Each structure stands twice: as C-alpha cells, then as structure tokens.
XYZ file of C-alpha atoms in Angstrom:
692
model
C 71.310 39.720 -19.834
C 69.190 37.567 -17.679
C 66.648 36.896 -20.666
C 69.565 35.364 -22.590
C 70.752 33.448 -19.486
C 67.335 31.757 -19.162
C 67.331 31.060 -23.047
C 70.492 29.188 -22.642
C 69.796 27.381 -19.515
C 66.197 26.185 -20.637
C 65.528 25.285 -24.198
C 61.925 24.818 -23.582
C 61.740 28.504 -22.943
C 62.151 29.075 -26.746
C 58.815 27.282 -27.439
C 56.541 28.853 -24.643
C 56.853 32.592 -25.733
C 55.283 32.272 -29.396
C 52.633 30.207 -28.004
C 51.778 32.472 -25.143
C 51.734 35.541 -27.535
C 49.205 33.537 -30.061
C 46.987 32.787 -27.022
C 47.104 36.532 -25.852
C 46.670 38.049 -29.211
C 43.631 35.812 -29.928
C 42.052 36.796 -26.496
C 42.664 40.446 -26.873
C 41.943 41.072 -30.736
C 40.797 37.811 -32.371
C 42.582 36.785 -35.665
C 40.654 35.087 -38.487
C 40.890 31.400 -38.574
C 41.283 31.357 -42.247
C 44.444 33.473 -42.126
C 45.745 31.309 -39.154
C 45.325 28.404 -41.510
C 47.229 29.926 -44.325
C 50.219 30.708 -42.027
C 50.396 27.169 -40.813
C 50.129 25.603 -44.442
C 52.927 28.642 -45.301
C 54.983 27.676 -42.258
C 55.039 23.822 -43.228
C 55.897 24.523 -46.888
C 58.795 26.773 -45.512
C 60.164 23.864 -43.571
C 59.778 21.287 -46.546
C 61.643 23.848 -48.801
C 64.417 23.914 -46.222
C 64.257 20.167 -46.033
C 64.759 19.858 -49.816
C 67.731 22.202 -49.930
C 71.381 21.025 -50.340
C 73.140 20.138 -47.252
C 75.498 23.028 -47.518
C 72.522 25.494 -47.906
C 70.736 23.647 -44.874
C 74.036 24.192 -42.776
C 74.301 27.666 -43.852
C 70.679 28.799 -43.436
C 70.039 26.445 -40.371
C 68.874 29.465 -38.340
C 65.982 30.168 -40.760
C 64.219 26.692 -39.859
C 63.386 28.297 -36.561
C 61.146 31.044 -38.081
C 58.402 28.469 -39.344
C 58.708 26.704 -36.215
C 58.014 29.915 -34.143
C 55.327 30.546 -36.552
C 53.603 27.069 -35.961
C 53.627 27.686 -32.502
C 52.182 31.200 -32.728
C 49.168 29.797 -34.837
C 48.705 27.054 -32.522
C 48.502 29.353 -29.615
C 45.833 31.433 -31.478
C 43.785 28.374 -32.404
C 43.777 27.004 -28.687
C 41.020 29.752 -27.336
C 39.001 28.853 -30.587
C 38.889 25.229 -29.917
C 38.372 25.661 -26.239
C 35.275 27.845 -27.052
C 36.575 31.009 -25.461
C 34.908 34.362 -26.951
C 32.223 32.183 -28.817
C 29.618 32.490 -26.058
C 26.962 30.119 -25.108
C 24.753 29.270 -28.237
C 22.187 27.569 -26.100
C 20.945 30.872 -24.798
C 20.363 32.360 -28.128
C 16.772 31.302 -28.380
C 13.980 33.531 -30.324
C 12.618 36.251 -27.901
C 9.165 35.272 -28.396
C 9.600 31.319 -27.956
C 9.027 29.650 -24.724
C 12.342 27.982 -23.886
C 13.126 25.936 -20.859
C 16.830 24.842 -19.797
C 17.925 21.714 -18.077
C 20.843 22.334 -15.909
C 22.931 20.606 -13.236
C 24.713 22.295 -10.227
C 28.310 22.337 -10.920
C 29.526 23.959 -7.346
C 28.114 24.122 -4.080
C 25.936 27.311 -3.347
C 28.011 30.246 -1.660
C 25.833 32.310 0.633
C 25.710 36.119 -0.330
C 24.015 38.795 1.622
C 20.934 38.610 -0.589
C 21.435 35.629 -2.691
C 23.126 32.065 -3.064
C 25.517 31.927 -6.212
C 26.476 28.941 -7.942
C 27.595 27.593 -11.530
C 25.273 25.389 -13.696
C 25.979 23.362 -16.298
C 23.383 23.118 -19.265
C 22.657 19.675 -20.597
C 19.674 20.078 -22.643
C 17.206 23.068 -24.057
C 13.684 22.937 -25.068
C 12.333 25.177 -27.615
C 8.605 25.113 -28.807
C 8.356 21.479 -27.087
C 11.398 19.969 -28.647
C 14.301 18.948 -26.585
C 18.018 18.636 -27.581
C 21.233 18.255 -26.294
C 23.250 21.295 -25.398
C 26.347 22.623 -23.654
C 26.883 25.871 -21.719
C 27.758 27.307 -18.236
C 25.568 29.675 -16.484
C 26.217 32.192 -13.458
C 23.275 31.464 -11.304
C 21.968 33.595 -8.420
C 19.359 31.886 -6.114
C 17.059 33.794 -3.791
C 17.573 32.990 -0.248
C 14.767 30.709 0.689
C 13.930 27.411 1.849
C 13.817 26.202 -1.634
C 17.239 26.909 -2.609
C 18.804 25.838 0.585
C 18.082 21.948 -0.459
C 20.292 22.711 -3.682
C 23.391 20.601 -3.446
C 26.290 19.736 -5.827
C 25.008 17.560 -8.733
C 21.399 18.704 -8.262
C 19.350 18.891 -11.427
C 16.990 21.627 -12.123
C 14.494 22.909 -14.809
C 14.888 26.518 -15.700
C 11.871 28.739 -17.003
C 13.694 32.131 -16.813
C 15.736 33.415 -19.818
C 19.191 34.201 -18.677
C 20.886 37.644 -19.549
C 24.223 38.571 -20.810
C 26.849 39.306 -18.387
C 28.077 42.809 -18.691
C 30.672 45.215 -17.348
C 30.486 48.555 -15.793
C 32.253 50.048 -18.581
C 33.338 52.661 -16.051
C 36.964 54.363 -17.048
C 39.730 52.637 -14.850
C 37.155 50.015 -13.552
C 37.322 46.180 -13.390
C 36.411 44.600 -16.502
C 33.979 41.886 -14.959
C 32.511 40.973 -18.514
C 35.940 40.025 -19.760
C 36.937 38.305 -16.681
C 33.902 35.978 -16.904
C 34.497 35.294 -20.675
C 37.818 33.771 -19.678
C 36.157 31.483 -17.435
C 33.676 30.734 -20.382
C 30.936 32.401 -18.650
C 28.789 34.648 -20.867
C 25.323 34.707 -19.132
C 23.882 34.995 -15.806
C 20.329 34.769 -14.091
C 18.510 35.341 -10.924
C 16.066 32.776 -9.990
C 13.227 33.115 -7.538
C 11.250 30.004 -6.289
C 8.677 30.292 -9.004
C 11.336 30.328 -11.777
C 12.703 26.811 -11.469
C 11.938 23.325 -10.121
C 14.486 20.874 -8.767
C 13.921 17.292 -10.370
C 13.911 14.099 -8.297
C 17.220 12.655 -9.727
C 19.885 10.470 -7.952
C 22.742 12.259 -6.228
C 25.761 12.591 -8.381
C 28.849 10.638 -7.053
C 31.928 11.533 -9.206
C 35.306 12.589 -8.074
C 34.278 16.179 -7.510
C 31.805 14.841 -5.039
C 34.155 12.650 -2.919
C 36.582 16.003 -3.136
C 33.801 18.176 -1.813
C 33.197 15.397 0.883
C 36.650 15.746 2.034
C 36.607 19.553 2.106
C 33.374 19.682 4.200
C 35.022 17.168 6.599
C 38.130 19.463 7.040
C 35.865 22.402 7.539
C 33.831 20.636 9.967
C 36.825 19.807 12.142
C 38.206 23.002 12.048
C 35.158 24.750 13.190
C 34.542 22.250 15.858
C 38.039 22.722 17.520
C 39.172 26.177 16.402
C 35.585 27.816 16.675
C 34.384 30.633 14.862
C 35.312 34.111 13.981
C 38.500 35.541 12.034
C 40.738 32.920 13.313
C 38.716 30.011 12.077
C 37.937 31.813 8.696
C 42.039 32.272 8.447
C 42.529 28.518 9.362
C 40.164 27.506 6.416
C 41.907 29.524 4.015
C 45.340 28.394 5.002
C 44.675 24.735 4.719
C 42.390 24.194 1.936
C 41.876 27.425 0.410
C 38.303 28.180 1.345
C 37.784 31.763 1.563
C 33.999 32.165 2.369
C 34.368 32.730 6.075
C 37.194 35.300 5.698
C 36.769 38.458 7.649
C 36.989 41.482 5.019
C 39.214 43.469 7.684
C 41.722 40.527 7.877
C 41.828 40.532 3.904
C 42.275 44.275 3.805
C 45.128 44.073 6.167
C 47.122 41.306 4.360
C 46.315 42.964 1.092
C 47.641 46.504 2.521
C 50.892 44.558 3.526
C 51.303 42.883 0.435
C 50.941 39.454 1.705
C 47.677 38.307 0.347
C 49.351 35.498 -1.292
C 49.718 33.922 2.288
C 45.897 33.537 2.380
C 45.594 32.067 -1.080
C 46.850 28.648 -1.660
C 49.724 28.758 -3.668
C 53.139 27.201 -4.505
C 54.162 27.495 -1.067
C 51.667 25.196 0.359
C 52.547 22.678 -2.365
C 56.177 23.014 -1.520
C 55.468 22.155 1.952
C 53.338 19.289 1.207
C 56.110 17.985 -1.059
C 58.758 18.335 1.307
C 56.826 16.873 4.194
C 55.850 13.720 1.925
C 59.527 13.330 0.848
C 60.625 13.344 4.544
C 57.856 10.725 5.506
C 58.824 8.444 2.658
C 62.534 8.583 3.303
C 62.357 5.042 5.109
C 61.676 3.285 1.743
C 64.751 1.319 0.452
C 66.616 2.939 -2.737
C 65.123 0.577 -5.357
C 63.058 1.026 -8.580
C 59.919 -0.587 -6.909
C 60.181 1.976 -3.964
C 60.965 4.923 -6.246
C 57.540 4.041 -8.214
C 55.810 3.783 -4.744
C 57.349 7.203 -3.893
C 56.323 8.708 -7.154
C 52.635 7.278 -7.141
C 52.111 8.414 -3.447
C 53.630 12.034 -4.159
C 51.623 12.455 -7.692
C 48.451 11.237 -6.153
C 48.508 13.657 -2.950
C 49.901 16.540 -4.840
C 47.028 16.403 -7.552
C 44.436 15.317 -4.927
C 45.556 18.559 -2.666
C 45.566 20.904 -5.924
C 41.967 19.644 -6.683
C 40.576 19.876 -3.362
C 41.883 23.369 -2.869
C 40.233 24.492 -6.330
C 43.203 24.146 -8.623
C 44.016 27.975 -8.874
C 46.795 28.915 -11.422
C 49.461 29.135 -9.092
C 48.586 25.717 -7.466
C 48.612 24.197 -10.980
C 51.759 25.651 -11.767
C 53.228 24.079 -8.660
C 51.590 20.837 -9.085
C 52.776 20.410 -12.940
C 56.448 21.438 -11.758
C 56.586 19.036 -8.955
C 55.081 16.393 -11.221
C 57.838 16.926 -13.663
C 60.678 16.804 -10.969
C 59.188 13.664 -9.555
C 58.638 11.984 -12.608
C 62.143 12.819 -13.698
C 64.130 12.197 -10.399
C 62.238 8.891 -9.332
C 60.851 7.250 -12.573
C 63.415 8.390 -15.168
C 66.626 8.922 -12.953
C 67.157 12.184 -14.520
C 67.388 15.740 -12.854
C 65.466 18.260 -14.641
C 66.463 21.909 -14.961
C 64.516 24.060 -12.986
C 63.908 26.611 -15.737
C 63.052 24.112 -18.218
C 60.554 22.666 -15.734
C 59.113 26.144 -15.272
C 58.695 26.763 -19.129
C 57.299 23.305 -19.594
C 54.556 23.571 -16.767
C 53.592 26.763 -18.402
C 53.182 25.190 -22.112
C 51.318 22.298 -20.771
C 48.872 24.740 -18.609
C 48.336 26.886 -21.623
C 47.611 23.892 -23.912
C 44.955 22.790 -21.283
C 43.573 26.120 -20.208
C 44.529 28.749 -22.721
C 42.585 31.651 -20.744
C 45.148 31.265 -18.142
C 47.341 33.550 -20.289
C 45.361 36.491 -19.231
C 44.891 35.487 -15.643
C 46.704 37.839 -13.154
C 47.410 35.042 -10.863
C 48.957 32.802 -13.606
C 51.338 35.626 -14.534
C 52.379 36.687 -10.930
C 53.131 33.003 -10.062
C 55.393 32.271 -12.822
C 56.957 35.789 -12.421
C 57.489 35.125 -8.837
C 59.200 31.676 -9.372
C 61.315 32.934 -12.227
C 62.427 36.013 -10.283
C 63.592 33.792 -7.099
C 65.419 31.462 -9.704
C 67.261 34.465 -11.205
C 67.883 36.743 -8.301
C 67.842 34.877 -5.095
C 71.530 33.503 -5.100
C 72.796 37.067 -6.150
C 70.856 38.725 -3.151
C 71.777 36.229 -0.673
C 75.538 36.336 -1.247
C 75.517 40.224 -0.682
C 75.509 39.546 3.265
C 77.178 36.421 4.129
C 76.463 35.837 7.754
C 77.986 32.907 10.252
C 75.145 32.760 12.774
C 72.576 30.103 11.783
C 69.428 32.082 12.984
C 70.677 35.290 11.196
C 71.566 33.411 8.244
C 67.845 31.890 8.210
C 66.295 35.443 8.730
C 68.461 36.758 5.851
C 67.502 33.932 3.598
C 63.965 34.762 4.217
C 64.499 38.181 3.525
C 66.415 37.498 0.101
C 63.530 35.181 -0.924
C 61.026 38.054 -0.359
C 63.065 40.366 -2.267
C 63.869 38.362 -5.140
C 60.067 37.287 -5.436
C 59.235 41.138 -5.426
C 61.611 41.899 -8.131
C 59.930 40.658 -11.496
C 56.278 40.687 -9.783
C 56.534 44.455 -8.868
C 55.736 45.880 -12.435
C 53.098 43.506 -13.006
C 51.387 44.103 -9.632
C 51.437 48.106 -10.013
C 49.890 47.809 -13.436
C 46.886 45.414 -11.999
C 46.643 46.606 -8.586
C 47.730 50.253 -8.875
C 49.428 50.099 -5.496
C 52.577 49.248 -3.677
C 52.683 47.724 -0.014
C 55.908 49.386 1.731
C 55.907 46.960 4.776
C 55.783 43.742 2.564
C 59.381 42.849 3.721
C 58.692 42.844 7.591
C 55.221 41.417 7.015
C 56.579 38.466 4.969
C 59.088 37.868 7.986
C 56.111 37.539 10.266
C 53.429 35.918 8.307
C 55.550 33.335 6.531
C 56.903 31.324 9.360
C 53.800 31.608 11.420
C 51.641 30.397 8.416
C 53.916 27.496 7.990
C 53.426 26.493 11.584
C 49.892 26.932 11.507
C 49.515 24.852 8.418
C 51.492 21.763 10.014
C 49.509 22.337 13.129
C 46.377 22.111 11.117
C 47.319 18.853 9.476
C 48.214 17.536 13.175
C 44.696 18.737 14.156
C 42.976 16.573 11.382
C 45.151 13.500 12.646
C 44.289 14.318 16.107
C 40.423 14.372 15.526
C 39.740 10.732 17.098
C 41.103 12.216 20.207
C 38.948 14.883 21.276
C 41.086 16.197 24.305
C 44.236 16.476 22.153
C 42.485 18.057 19.162
C 40.862 20.556 21.450
C 44.256 21.568 22.872
C 45.943 21.743 19.347
C 42.772 23.818 18.166
C 43.212 26.315 21.001
C 47.215 26.539 20.286
C 46.117 27.509 16.597
C 43.708 29.927 17.608
C 46.159 31.797 19.504
C 48.849 31.506 16.792
C 46.564 32.819 14.069
C 45.387 35.545 16.190
C 49.043 36.644 16.833
C 49.562 36.551 13.000
C 46.558 38.817 12.192
C 47.338 40.947 15.026
C 51.050 41.516 13.651
C 49.881 41.972 9.984
C 47.190 44.325 11.181
C 49.513 46.487 12.960
C 52.016 46.784 10.377
C 49.147 47.552 7.854
C 47.943 50.589 9.804
C 51.477 52.079 10.206
C 52.041 55.490 8.235
C 52.774 55.259 4.783
C 52.032 51.576 4.609
C 50.370 51.800 1.162
C 51.201 53.916 -1.927
C 48.072 54.067 -3.869
C 46.900 55.336 -7.071
C 49.920 54.229 -9.161
C 48.916 54.188 -12.760
C 51.144 52.353 -15.128
C 50.219 51.654 -18.874
C 50.938 48.331 -20.469
C 53.787 50.239 -22.238
C 55.318 51.513 -19.223
C 55.223 48.023 -17.599
C 56.960 46.410 -20.645
C 59.699 49.370 -20.471
C 60.021 48.579 -16.734
C 60.799 44.830 -17.545
C 63.312 46.106 -20.287
C 64.951 48.556 -17.594
C 65.390 45.711 -15.170
C 66.752 43.245 -17.707
C 69.448 46.002 -18.665
C 70.487 46.641 -14.951
C 70.477 42.904 -14.304
C 72.579 41.993 -17.487
C 74.963 45.075 -16.640
C 75.420 44.354 -13.043
C 75.070 40.655 -12.714
C 76.289 39.294 -15.950
C 78.560 42.093 -17.270
C 76.532 42.687 -20.373
C 77.810 46.216 -21.531
C 74.867 47.001 -23.632
C 72.542 46.301 -20.706
C 73.434 49.901 -19.488
C 72.141 51.485 -22.763
C 68.995 49.114 -22.759
C 68.053 50.322 -19.179
C 68.883 54.068 -20.052
C 66.617 53.827 -22.940
C 63.847 51.848 -21.213
C 63.975 54.786 -18.579
C 63.476 57.383 -21.061
C 60.805 55.655 -22.770
C 58.897 55.508 -19.455
C 59.454 59.095 -18.790
C 58.267 60.015 -22.200
C 55.180 57.770 -21.717
C 54.238 59.418 -18.561
C 54.759 63.023 -20.014
C 52.485 61.975 -22.952
C 49.736 60.729 -20.570
C 49.997 63.793 -18.614
C 49.598 65.930 -21.655
C 46.637 64.037 -22.761
C 44.876 64.306 -19.488
C 45.278 67.945 -19.699
C 43.811 67.800 -23.189
C 40.933 65.796 -22.516
C 37.379 67.535 -22.178
C 34.518 65.074 -21.399
C 31.485 64.402 -19.223
C 31.328 60.823 -17.988
C 27.924 59.362 -16.939
C 28.867 56.434 -14.546
C 27.391 52.964 -14.464
C 26.284 53.240 -10.688
C 23.220 51.458 -9.810
C 20.552 53.683 -7.612
C 22.847 57.076 -8.053
C 23.261 59.734 -10.552
C 26.980 60.212 -10.763
C 28.720 62.399 -13.404
C 32.173 63.750 -13.787
C 33.021 66.701 -16.048
C 36.761 66.844 -16.783
C 38.404 69.473 -18.486
C 42.338 70.720 -17.993
C 43.324 68.210 -15.635
C 40.374 69.096 -13.342
C 37.281 67.166 -12.413
C 33.884 68.305 -10.950
C 31.336 66.081 -9.661
C 27.569 66.479 -10.574
C 25.168 64.141 -9.013
C 24.131 62.662 -5.779
C 26.417 63.521 -3.010
C 25.608 60.840 -0.846
C 27.373 58.327 -3.111
C 30.571 59.381 -1.503
C 29.363 57.585 1.604
C 28.773 54.193 -0.244
C 30.912 51.362 -1.864
C 30.406 52.878 -5.323
C 32.398 55.633 -4.589
C 35.598 53.523 -5.189
C 34.474 53.369 -8.971
C 34.663 57.102 -9.429
C 37.775 57.296 -7.313
C 39.671 54.699 -9.614
C 38.276 56.386 -12.954
C 39.680 59.620 -11.826
C 42.999 58.231 -10.876
C 43.205 56.254 -14.117
C 42.692 59.681 -16.031
C 44.961 61.489 -13.843
C 42.926 64.383 -12.747
C 42.482 66.090 -9.670
C 39.088 67.473 -8.185
C 38.468 71.230 -8.959
C 36.110 73.589 -10.613
C 35.878 73.120 -14.205
C 35.885 76.469 -16.547
C 33.087 76.832 -18.756
C 30.553 74.455 -17.322
C 27.229 75.940 -17.056
C 25.084 74.146 -14.653
C 21.461 75.008 -13.509
C 19.216 72.836 -12.017
C 18.679 69.900 -14.452
C 20.615 71.343 -17.307
C 24.269 71.401 -18.278
C 26.011 73.238 -20.872
C 29.403 71.666 -21.918
C 30.841 73.949 -24.724
C 28.301 73.323 -27.546
C 26.672 70.301 -26.077
C 23.524 70.257 -23.749
C 22.530 67.695 -21.309
C 19.296 67.263 -19.630
C 19.045 65.267 -16.453
C 15.746 63.728 -15.509
C 15.913 61.461 -12.247
C 12.233 62.464 -11.250
C 8.909 62.192 -12.419
C 8.175 65.116 -15.275
C 5.489 67.711 -14.038
C 1.755 67.397 -15.434
C 2.150 70.396 -17.540
C 4.438 70.553 -20.461
C 5.802 73.353 -22.302
C 4.484 74.837 -25.765
C 7.575 73.565 -27.645
C 9.951 70.844 -26.439
C 13.195 71.957 -25.166
C 16.058 71.314 -27.668
C 18.956 69.362 -26.078
C 21.783 67.127 -27.456
C 21.309 64.214 -24.546
C 18.730 63.604 -22.112
C 19.510 61.285 -19.167
C 16.542 59.247 -17.852
C 17.664 57.748 -14.265
C 15.791 56.569 -11.417
C 12.405 54.780 -10.903
C 10.534 56.860 -13.535
C 6.873 55.762 -14.436
C 6.422 57.496 -17.932
C 6.711 56.303 -21.619
C 8.931 58.110 -24.204
C 5.794 59.954 -25.648
C 5.860 61.698 -22.270
C 9.527 62.428 -22.510
C 9.167 63.847 -26.124
C 6.608 66.420 -25.019
C 9.236 67.951 -22.788
C 12.626 67.208 -24.740
C 13.714 67.062 -27.973
C 16.894 64.938 -27.848
C 19.544 63.824 -30.224
C 20.119 60.840 -28.056
C 18.343 59.441 -25.031
C 20.386 57.812 -22.152
C 19.107 55.365 -19.804
C 20.755 55.304 -16.534
C 21.756 52.431 -14.011
C 19.021 53.669 -11.776
C 16.276 52.736 -14.087
C 14.284 49.491 -13.617
C 15.399 46.906 -16.310
C 11.972 46.106 -17.479
C 11.308 50.103 -17.902
C 14.571 50.266 -19.913
C 13.362 47.461 -22.324
C 10.124 49.258 -22.870
C 11.832 52.526 -23.394
C 13.924 50.799 -25.815
C 11.373 49.236 -28.041
C 9.672 53.124 -28.220
C 13.039 54.268 -29.190
C 13.291 51.704 -31.919
C 9.890 52.487 -33.078
C 10.108 56.257 -33.183
C 13.856 56.178 -34.521
C 15.217 57.748 -31.690
C 18.848 57.102 -31.102
C 19.661 55.668 -27.436
C 22.133 54.338 -25.158
C 21.342 51.866 -22.307
C 24.174 52.375 -19.465
C 23.465 48.979 -17.591
C 24.022 46.992 -20.733
C 26.551 49.000 -22.633
C 28.482 50.708 -19.798
C 29.023 54.300 -18.664
C 28.489 56.916 -21.474
C 31.203 59.474 -22.419
C 30.443 62.761 -24.129
C 33.291 64.836 -25.487
C 32.970 68.559 -25.814
C-alpha cells in the first residue's frame, strides 16, 4: 500500500500526522488545555516507566514507546493554536458598550480598491478607554469609504479610530462558504467600515521596514509591466503570473481558468519557485566545486527564494516549496547530503504547521501537499505505461503524466471543497503550462531590459500576444460542451473513503498488496452506503429556510426531496442566487411543488407551524385581536417599533431579516429584551431554519 511505502521511505512522516491531527481537532472542536497538560504528563510518565524497565522488557515492548511519543506530538499540535491565539478573538475590542473608546492602529497592508470602498488590514497598537491609554494587540479588517481622505493612506500609516468595530459574521446559509471561520483562521474576528469622520490620520514618519522595501519592489514590477504590456486582461494576467498580484485580473479570465481546472496557473505556486530554483542553479553553474562556492550558491538561492516568496504574499503553496527547496539546498550544498524528497515534504509540513497552525485547515495548503505527494507516488508508474522514442512526443507524454499524477490525490479534496470537476483539465494543462512558463521567463527578461526602452517595448508586445493566445485557448476549452461537472456533493466521510479506495487500488496494482483489493471494495461500499443514507435523509427533511441575503426576502420550503421558493423572484437575476443554488445542491433537493404548504399572501402554514412575513410597513389600522403565529419575519426598511408589531402579531419568536437596517435591528433587539420576546437576528446569527 502506498501509505506504507511512504512510511518506510520517510521516517519524518511518522511525526507529522499526530501533530496535524492535534491542530485540526483543536481548530474544529477545541479541547480543554487542562486535559492536554494531563495527557502530556501522562505521556512523559509512560516514557520514564518504559525507560526504567529491565532491558529484556524494553526490547520486547519497544513498540510501546511510540504511543506516548505520538500522544506528545498530538498534544503539542493541539496547543499550537492556543499559543497562536487562534479562536480566542481580539480582546482589545471587548470594551463596555457605553464607554467612549479609541483605537490606535497602523495600516498593515496596501489598500485594495473595491467597488464602493477600499479594503485593508489594520494592526491595533493601543486602546484608549475612559481617557486611559494602554498597549493592545489585535488585527482588524477595515473598509474605508472611497474619498480623498482614504486615498492618502499607505502602508505604515497611523490612524486613530473612533468607531467601534463589529464581529465578523458568516451568512449561515446551508452549503455556503463559512466566511467567519475563514477569517478566524487568519486571526481576524472584527471588521469596521470607516467614513472620513470616523478616523484621523496622525502625522507619523513613514514605516521603512522589510515589508516596505518588498512593496517598493512589487510596485516597480507592476509599473514596468503596465508600461510595456499595457492594460486589459493581458496585463492583469502578466501581474498574476510574475508576482501573484491579482487585483487587476479580469473576472471572465478567472472563470475560464477555473472551468478548465488550471486556476493554479494564475496563483503563485511551487511551479514558479521550481522554475526560479532551476534558473538560479543554471546561472550559478560557473562557480567552482568548492565549499566556499557552495556556501555562496546556498546564500544566493535561499535569499532569492525567500525574497520571492515574501514578495508574492507567502501563500501556502509558495511556503511549502520554499521550505522544501531550502532543505534541499542546505542538505546538498552545505551538508553534502542528499535528502529524501518524501522526508523533505513531511519536514516542510511539520515546520510550517509549527509556525502557522491555521494552515492545517487551509485548502491551498492541503491541495499543494496532496499534489506533490501524488506526483512523487504515481508519476513514474504513469510515465512508464507508454514508452516513446521521439523526443517531442516523450516531452508531451511526460507533461501529460505529470498532470494526471497530480490529479490523483487532489481530486477527492477538490470535489469536497469546490463541488465540481473540470473535464478538460488535461488539454488545458498542455496548453497553459508551457505557455505560462515562457511568459514567466519573458517577464523576467522584460524587467532586465527596462533600461532599453525599445527592446523592452518589443518584449512587452510579444508577451501580450502570448498571454492573449493562452487566454483565448483556455477560454475556448472552457466553453466546450460538458466542460464542467457541477453540483458534486461529497461529505467528509465520502472523501475519506475515496482516499481509502485509492490506497487499496494503488497497493493492489502497484505494490501487489493483496489486501488492497478488499480495502478498496470496503471503501467503495462505504461510500455508496453514505450516499444512500444522505439521499434518504434529504427525502425525510421538512423545513423552512430563511436565507441570509441582504435586500431580499428569500425562503425555501423543503419536503420529500422537493424545494419551493417563496420571496422576491428578482433575486434569481442577481449574484445572491448562487447562495440559494449552493444550498439546494448541498441538501440534494430539486425544484417542485411542496405538498401541504399553504401560502396565502403574507402567511405560511407548514404543518402545525405558522409564519407571518412582514416586508412592508403595517397599515394604520390594527385588528381587534393580534394574530397568533409561531414566527413573524420582519424584513426590509421598516419604520416601526416592536409595540406596533405586537398590535398585529402575537408571535412565539420574532425574526429579523438581512434586509433590515442594522441600527433598526439593534433597537428591536433592545425592545424584545425588555418585553421578554424571543428573537433571532439573521445578519448576526445566520440563516434561520424552521423544522415542521
């Protein structure tokens, strides 16, 4: 089995899984720190006990010493998110609600232009509460209004904030992207929208640290690319390919690359560092074979690799490649030893998880390591299936085998995260990988030719033509029939069973592991059973979902595998419609008429539950007796208080929709607390689900 093969080839792989398991469990369902310390003390005690045993017993029970070691690694992984502050939130924003608080912050990233705002990250340095300043630490996601005041904010600027940030919340819609959890892994828990009167920029000297010079280098590259390549989709693609700058990318181009499964070409990945590493080795080949020359090679390689990694934003895949190449460089040039590729892969994961434990739940981190591991395991086996004598045919087949090998282990994770499969990923890779490689080298040449305006202009024109050719070819492949299989819903259990299925087949066919056949067969039937169970569950669920969609009333009634929409039909022509479609795909339901649903005007009856929907102002007159309902939904720019609502409805629970103004919801919540009325705020707590 290939897991056993990796285990034998790379001893470091034995240390990484327990550390990774500890981090993942701590991020998903936090463990008590006290229990972790008890486990650590117990593991140390077990190691001492084994150490004190007689030699004969220690030899006989040598395998038992690995158990406390694994427990120590697991507990260390679980403690890493705690020490990094993940899931603890930013305490500098937990001030009393009635107190006047100011925050001193520094702009930690260049502002990004959005349609209606400018987005950046702020680092909190101090907090003023009731006239007293104290040092604080925290990170804040900030949106500045698009005006002349915010246009002067640059990296390192110091601002004084007078508006209290709010917690970052997710939509809570079924099958939707959990934005709150994503921000939490980045240690971002609060956000704020600032107008000109909500902050002041303080006169402070500009910050000139290492990041400042990296940004200067990035701006130089962007300026030269725009000057010689021009504007448009080609310029945005050139910026993304060279330094990972994606702000100028055309959305249609990104969609085309996503539909063909080669969006990794746009993102800076290990391929870019591999090209850079190989080019540097070729350029430094003239140095003599001596220890001093090897030290110079190693210093140059490490400096350029890590400088490029930081310049491009230090994504998970780039960090993985940088750590791996750093280990290979250190071993081969400084220590004179050739390291195992499997061991370097596991060691890089171990080091990165110790430094940044939140990477364990990052999809890019997981897919990057799965792709490299898949290439190491399956490339040779696939490449030998078709031996070719022609040089060019062999090169094409090697690229094909590389694409197929990388797809083996990344396929289940890609379906689990993105719920789609690009059918034409293979021809798209054959087109985009060679062309993008030529473009990257051409852009480096363009930067070197910047002192020569005429030559740089010719190089820019050639690059623009190559990028246009690549984008056109990828877009054509993405528009072919059946280019994308969508709405593939795999549970975490099915994803795990799929990997067991692959392990069994690979062990049976490649390594003649006889039990692999039975492992693959068991995993297949487990996947089928889980899919059947999900289908039965979707047929049995009966519920009303009130979605968290701003400015719209959107509800789905689900029963017996059918879904019926209630709300504003105009939502289907807007981007929020994707959230509804994703929720329906996740629950496995199809549009139809739900039996037993009674819908009359503003009132719904679902079994024994009644729901009143109020998305417009109530009439001036009120009934003699309030209408008895289980739930009342208030949604839209309503100008009334809860006393007015109570003259019309006597509800068990009041629901505040995403179309209501935030200040109005806060006032209603205070009135409900005073009157003792249960309520649910969809903008704060997410979509509301009623079972009937």
